[in-house]
PDB file of C-alpha atoms in Angstrom:
ATOM      1  CA  MET A 183      -0.001   0.042  -0.083  1.00 55.00           C
ATOM      2  CA  PHE A 184       0.886   3.548   0.256  1.00 63.00           C
ATOM      3  CA  SER A 185       3.553   4.544   2.823  1.00 72.00           C
ATOM      4  CA  SER A 186       2.914   7.470   5.287  1.00 73.00           C
ATOM      5  CA  VAL A 187       5.088   9.737   3.512  1.00 73.00           C
ATOM      6  CA  THR A 188       3.307   9.205   0.443  1.00 85.00           C
ATOM      7  CA  MET A 189      -0.141   9.601   2.158  1.00 84.00           C
ATOM      8  CA  MET A 190       1.252  12.922   3.637  1.00 86.00           C
ATOM      9  CA  SER A 191       2.806  14.531   0.475  1.00 88.00           C
ATOM     10  CA  MET A 192      -0.694  13.636  -1.085  1.00 88.00           C
ATOM     11  CA  MET A 193      -2.522  15.420   1.509  1.00 90.00           C
ATOM     12  CA  LEU A 194      -0.153  18.497   1.272  1.00 91.00           C
ATOM     13  CA  MET A 195      -0.505  18.631  -2.366  1.00 92.00           C
ATOM     14  CA  ILE A 196      -4.541  18.447  -1.952  1.00 93.00           C
ATOM     15  CA  ILE A 197      -4.300  21.350   0.932  1.00 94.00           C
ATOM     16  CA  GLY A 198      -2.124  23.285  -1.545  1.00 93.00           C
ATOM     17  CA  ALA A 199      -4.370  23.204  -4.452  1.00 93.00           C
ATOM     18  CA  MET A 200      -7.297  24.410  -2.379  1.00 92.00           C
ATOM     19  CA  LEU A 201      -5.574  27.146  -1.076  1.00 91.00           C
ATOM     20  CA  ILE A 202      -4.394  28.254  -4.541  1.00 90.00           C
ATOM     21  CA  VAL A 203      -8.179  27.910  -5.802  1.00 88.00           C
ATOM     22  CA  GLY A 204      -9.371  29.710  -2.659  1.00 81.00           C
ATOM     23  CA  GLY A 205      -6.794  32.721  -3.145  1.00 82.00           C
ATOM     24  CA  ALA A 206      -7.557  32.622  -7.064  1.00 82.00           C
ATOM     25  CA  LEU A 207     -11.439  33.010  -6.048  1.00 78.00           C
ATOM     26  CA  ALA A 208     -10.882  36.065  -3.344  1.00 74.00           C
ATOM     27  CA  LEU A 209      -8.354  37.720  -5.861  1.00 77.00           C
ATOM     28  CA  TRP A 210     -10.976  37.368  -8.560  1.00 74.00           C
ATOM     29  CA  ARG A 211     -13.628  38.842  -6.322  1.00 71.00           C
ATOM     30  CA  PHE A 212     -11.564  41.722  -5.254  1.00 71.00           C
ATOM     31  CA  ALA A 213     -10.565  42.735  -8.617  1.00 72.00           C
ATOM     32  CA  SER A 214     -14.108  42.498 -10.291  1.00 70.00           C
ATOM     33  CA  LEU A 215     -15.895  43.794  -7.238  1.00 70.00           C
ATOM     34  CA  HIS A 216     -13.503  46.716  -6.969  1.00 68.00           C
ATOM     35  CA  ALA A 217     -14.011  48.204 -10.259  1.00 73.00           C
ATOM     36  CA  LYS A 218     -17.920  47.613 -10.269  1.00 80.00           C
ATOM     37  CA  GLY A 219     -19.102  49.792  -7.394  1.00 86.00           C
ATOM     38  CA  THR A 220     -18.855  52.479  -4.760  1.00 88.00           C
ATOM     39  CA  PRO A 221     -16.327  51.497  -2.155  1.00 89.00           C
ATOM     40  CA  VAL A 222     -17.631  51.261   1.604  1.00 93.00           C
ATOM     41  CA  ILE A 223     -16.873  50.188   4.959  1.00 93.00           C
ATOM     42  CA  ALA A 224     -20.055  48.586   6.368  1.00 93.00           C
ATOM     43  CA  ARG A 225     -21.100  46.883   9.351  1.00 93.00           C
ATOM     44  CA  ARG A 226     -24.644  45.524  10.625  1.00 91.00           C
ATOM     45  CA  LEU A 227     -25.944  46.682  13.837  1.00 88.00           C
ATOM     46  CA  PRO A 228     -26.004  46.567  16.646  1.00 87.00           C
ATOM     47  CA  ALA A 229     -22.133  46.521  17.263  1.00 85.00           C
ATOM     48  CA  GLY A 230     -19.601  47.716  19.409  1.00 82.00           C
ATOM     49  CA  ASP A 231     -17.551  51.033  19.317  1.00 83.00           C
ATOM     50  CA  GLY A 232     -15.034  50.178  16.163  1.00 79.00           C
ATOM     51  CA  SER A 233     -15.965  46.794  15.903  1.00 84.00           C
ATOM     52  CA  HIS A 234     -17.400  44.542  12.946  1.00 89.00           C
ATOM     53  CA  TRP A 235     -16.310  47.139  10.171  1.00 93.00           C
ATOM     54  CA  ARG A 236     -15.935  45.179   6.627  1.00 92.00           C
ATOM     55  CA  HIS A 237     -14.607  46.690   3.537  1.00 90.00           C
ATOM     56  CA  GLY A 238     -16.919  46.082   0.578  1.00 91.00           C
ATOM     57  CA  VAL A 239     -18.631  47.720  -2.404  1.00 92.00           C
ATOM     58  CA  MET A 240     -21.811  49.046  -2.964  1.00 92.00           C
ATOM     59  CA  VAL A 241     -23.715  48.502  -6.252  1.00 91.00           C
ATOM     60  CA  TYR A 242     -26.832  50.361  -7.253  1.00 90.00           C
ATOM     61  CA  SER A 243     -29.637  49.045  -9.296  1.00 89.00           C
ATOM     62  CA  GLU A 244     -32.807  50.270 -10.171  1.00 87.00           C
ATOM     63  CA  SER A 245     -34.602  48.361  -7.302  1.00 88.00           C
ATOM     64  CA  THR A 246     -31.809  47.228  -5.135  1.00 91.00           C
ATOM     65  CA  LEU A 247     -28.425  48.159  -3.447  1.00 92.00           C
ATOM     66  CA  LYS A 248     -26.313  45.202  -3.210  1.00 93.00           C
ATOM     67  CA  MET A 249     -23.178  45.104  -0.783  1.00 91.00           C
ATOM     68  CA  TYR A 250     -20.426  42.811  -1.299  1.00 89.00           C
ATOM     69  CA  LYS A 251     -17.585  42.365   1.293  1.00 89.00           C
ATOM     70  CA  LEU A 252     -14.359  42.686  -0.145  1.00 82.00           C
ATOM     71  CA  ARG A 253     -13.031  39.607   1.598  1.00 79.00           C
ATOM     72  CA  SER A 254     -15.723  37.127   1.391  1.00 78.00           C
ATOM     73  CA  LEU A 255     -15.789  34.068  -1.016  1.00 74.00           C
ATOM     74  CA  ARG A 256     -19.521  34.037  -1.094  1.00 79.00           C
ATOM     75  CA  PRO A 257     -20.494  33.741  -5.076  1.00 78.00           C
ATOM     76  CA  GLY A 258     -23.278  36.390  -4.383  1.00 83.00           C
ATOM     77  CA  CYS A 259     -23.900  39.656  -2.542  1.00 86.00           C
ATOM     78  CA  ASP A 260     -23.578  39.777   1.225  1.00 88.00           C
ATOM     79  CA  ALA A 261     -26.341  41.887   2.072  1.00 91.00           C
ATOM     80  CA  GLU A 262     -29.190  43.312  -0.183  1.00 92.00           C
ATOM     81  CA  PHE A 263     -31.768  46.390   0.157  1.00 91.00           C
ATOM     82  CA  ALA A 264     -34.640  46.990  -1.352  1.00 90.00           C
ATOM     83  CA  ARG A 265     -35.006  50.585  -2.227  1.00 89.00           C
ATOM     84  CA  HIS A 266     -38.434  51.006  -1.086  1.00 87.00           C
ATOM     85  CA  ASP A 267     -37.605  49.734   2.294  1.00 88.00           C
ATOM     86  CA  VAL A 268     -34.376  51.920   2.910  1.00 90.00           C
ATOM     87  CA  THR A 269     -34.490  54.812   5.164  1.00 90.00           C
ATOM     88  CA  ILE A 270     -31.684  56.922   5.862  1.00 92.00           C
ATOM     89  CA  VAL A 271     -31.763  57.641   9.877  1.00 92.00           C
ATOM     90  CA  ASP A 272     -28.773  59.822  10.488  1.00 94.00           C
ATOM     91  CA  ARG A 273     -25.100  60.594   9.843  1.00 94.00           C
ATOM     92  CA  ARG A 274     -22.176  61.027  12.272  1.00 94.00           C
ATOM     93  CA  ASN A 275     -18.462  61.592  12.541  1.00 94.00           C
ATOM     94  CA  PRO A 276     -16.386  58.405  13.127  1.00 93.00           C
ATOM     95  CA  THR A 277     -15.422  57.761  16.698  1.00 91.00           C
ATOM     96  CA  ASP A 278     -11.739  58.425  17.818  1.00 91.00           C
ATOM     97  CA  ILE A 279     -11.309  54.584  17.530  1.00 92.00           C
ATOM     98  CA  GLU A 280     -13.298  54.305  14.108  1.00 90.00           C
ATOM     99  CA  ALA A 281     -11.028  57.315  12.983  1.00 89.00           C
ATOM    100  CA  GLY A 282      -7.558  55.306  13.740  1.00 89.00           C
ATOM    101  CA  PHE A 283      -8.370  53.127  10.735  1.00 89.00           C
ATOM    102  CA  PHE A 284     -10.969  55.176   8.476  1.00 90.00           C
ATOM    103  CA  ALA A 285      -9.442  57.060   5.761  1.00 91.00           C
ATOM    104  CA  PRO A 286      -9.836  60.697   6.428  1.00 92.00           C
ATOM    105  CA  GLY A 287     -12.754  62.474   5.232  1.00 92.00           C
ATOM    106  CA  LEU A 288     -15.065  59.494   5.672  1.00 94.00           C
ATOM    107  CA  ARG A 289     -18.516  59.885   7.578  1.00 94.00           C
ATOM    108  CA  VAL A 290     -20.967  57.292   9.091  1.00 94.00           C
ATOM    109  CA  VAL A 291     -24.456  56.886   7.512  1.00 95.00           C
ATOM    110  CA  ARG A 292     -27.065  54.771   9.283  1.00 95.00           C
ATOM    111  CA  ILE A 293     -30.017  53.156   7.279  1.00 94.00           C
ATOM    112  CA  LYS A 294     -32.563  51.334   8.298  1.00 93.00           C
ATOM    113  CA  SER A 295     -33.908  48.662   5.927  1.00 89.00           C
ATOM    114  CA  GLY A 296     -37.839  47.588   6.075  1.00 79.00           C
ATOM    115  CA  LYS A 297     -36.919  44.299   8.215  1.00 74.00           C
ATOM    116  CA  ASN A 298     -35.968  46.776  10.844  1.00 79.00           C
ATOM    117  CA  THR A 299     -32.256  45.891  10.228  1.00 89.00           C
ATOM    118  CA  GLU A 300     -29.931  48.791  10.801  1.00 92.00           C
ATOM    119  CA  TRP A 301     -26.473  49.128   8.760  1.00 94.00           C
ATOM    120  CA  GLU A 302     -24.080  51.862   8.857  1.00 94.00           C
ATOM    121  CA  PHE A 303     -21.836  52.675   5.952  1.00 95.00           C
ATOM    122  CA  ALA A 304     -18.628  54.612   6.138  1.00 94.00           C
ATOM    123  CA  VAL A 305     -18.409  56.574   2.941  1.00 95.00           C
ATOM    124  CA  ASP A 306     -17.079  59.813   1.521  1.00 93.00           C
ATOM    125  CA  SER A 307     -18.981  62.502   0.489  1.00 92.00           C
ATOM    126  CA  SER A 308     -19.658  61.691  -3.275  1.00 92.00           C
ATOM    127  CA  SER A 309     -20.630  58.318  -2.100  1.00 92.00           C
ATOM    128  CA  ASP A 310     -23.082  59.859   0.359  1.00 93.00           C
ATOM    129  CA  THR A 311     -24.744  62.072  -2.068  1.00 92.00           C
ATOM    130  CA  ALA A 312     -25.152  58.825  -4.357  1.00 91.00           C
ATOM    131  CA  LEU A 313     -26.703  56.841  -1.344  1.00 92.00           C
ATOM    132  CA  VAL A 314     -29.301  59.763  -0.915  1.00 92.00           C
ATOM    133  CA  ALA A 315     -30.123  60.310  -4.418  1.00 92.00           C
ATOM    134  CA  TRP A 316     -30.598  56.724  -5.154  1.00 91.00           C
ATOM    135  CA  VAL A 317     -32.950  56.357  -1.819  1.00 90.00           C
ATOM    136  CA  GLU A 318     -34.615  59.902  -2.551  1.00 88.00           C
ATOM    137  CA  SER A 319     -35.363  59.175  -5.947  1.00 86.00           C
ATOM    138  CA  LYS A 320     -37.419  56.185  -5.404  1.00 75.00           C
ATOM    139  CA  PRO A 321     -41.172  56.204  -6.281  1.00 70.00           C
ATOM    140  CA  SER A 322     -43.606  56.987  -3.645  1.00 63.00           C
ATOM    141  CA  SER A 323     -45.369  54.253  -2.235  1.00 57.00           C
ATOM    142  CA  ARG A 324     -48.647  56.034  -2.871  1.00 55.00           C
ATOM    143  CA  GLN A 325     -48.177  56.525  -6.425  1.00 56.00           C
ATOM    144  CA  THR A 326     -50.828  54.599  -8.619  1.00 48.00           C
ATOM    145  CA  ARG A 327     -49.927  52.540 -11.439  1.00 58.00           C
ATOM    146  CA  GLU A 328     -51.551  53.840 -14.759  1.00 56.00           C
ATOM    147  CA  PHE A 329     -53.128  51.175 -17.046  1.00 59.00           C
ATOM    148  CA  PRO A 330     -52.247  51.123 -20.754  1.00 60.00           C
ATOM    149  CA  THR A 331     -55.766  52.450 -21.718  1.00 60.00           C
ATOM    150  CA  ASP A 332     -55.073  55.721 -19.713  1.00 68.00           C
ATOM    151  CA  ILE A 333     -51.435  56.192 -21.326  1.00 70.00           C
ATOM    152  CA  GLU A 334     -52.999  55.556 -24.784  1.00 71.00           C
ATOM    153  CA  ARG A 335     -55.980  58.326 -24.032  1.00 71.00           C
ATOM    154  CA  ARG A 336     -53.094  60.685 -22.813  1.00 72.00           C
ATOM    155  CA  PHE A 337     -51.186  60.412 -25.838  1.00 70.00           C
ATOM    156  CA  ARG A 338     -54.068  60.839 -28.174  1.00 74.00           C
ATOM    157  CA  SER A 339     -54.901  64.054 -26.332  1.00 73.00           C
ATOM    158  CA  ALA A 340     -51.934  65.317 -26.286  1.00 72.00           C
ATOM    159  CA  TYR A 341     -51.308  64.445 -30.405  1.00 70.00           C
ATOM    160  CA  ASN A 342     -54.493  66.224 -31.022  1.00 75.00           C
ATOM    161  CA  ARG A 343     -53.833  69.221 -29.173  1.00 71.00           C
ATOM    162  CA  GLY A 344     -50.924  69.695 -31.099  1.00 66.00           C
ATOM    163  CA  ARG A 345     -52.811  69.206 -34.242  1.00 64.00           C
ATOM    164  CA  GLY A 346     -55.095  71.628 -33.251  1.00 59.00           C
ATOM    165  CA  SER A 347     -58.209  69.320 -33.348  1.00 51.00           C
ATOM    166  CA  GLN A 348     -60.693  67.989 -31.016  1.00 49.00           C
ATOM    167  CA  TYR A 349     -60.807  64.169 -30.296  1.00 45.00           C
TER     168      TYR A 349
END
């Protein structure tokens, strides 16, 4: 059979291959996400002062905000926020502990999602503006959906007004 040295070397080769694959996946995730969205340092609340912060990227779409942690091997996003559920609660300056590892100029924005989940994002001023614009430009929950017949009627009315005739 196999000697213990051969078994040990096979195990080391398997472990080495797994480390190489894991490292390649982590490098791919970091490189692909870093250029894809807005950089952020995020944490889920409640959390102690200066703890649980993770570097990541926020990717905006029409209806969702996806947050990807840079040091995660998860194939999908690590947190997802529906646009109609997100509310900006407040902003604050970093604490003394947080200022020790945050880049200068970052401020902390606390958001609440519809599931009563709160997160804090440490962002620069342009990322803060982007987040506010994304949240505030969501359609009102009171907005009613228009039926295709109403759209057609409005189009014909506007078209006929332009021609100077009555419909």
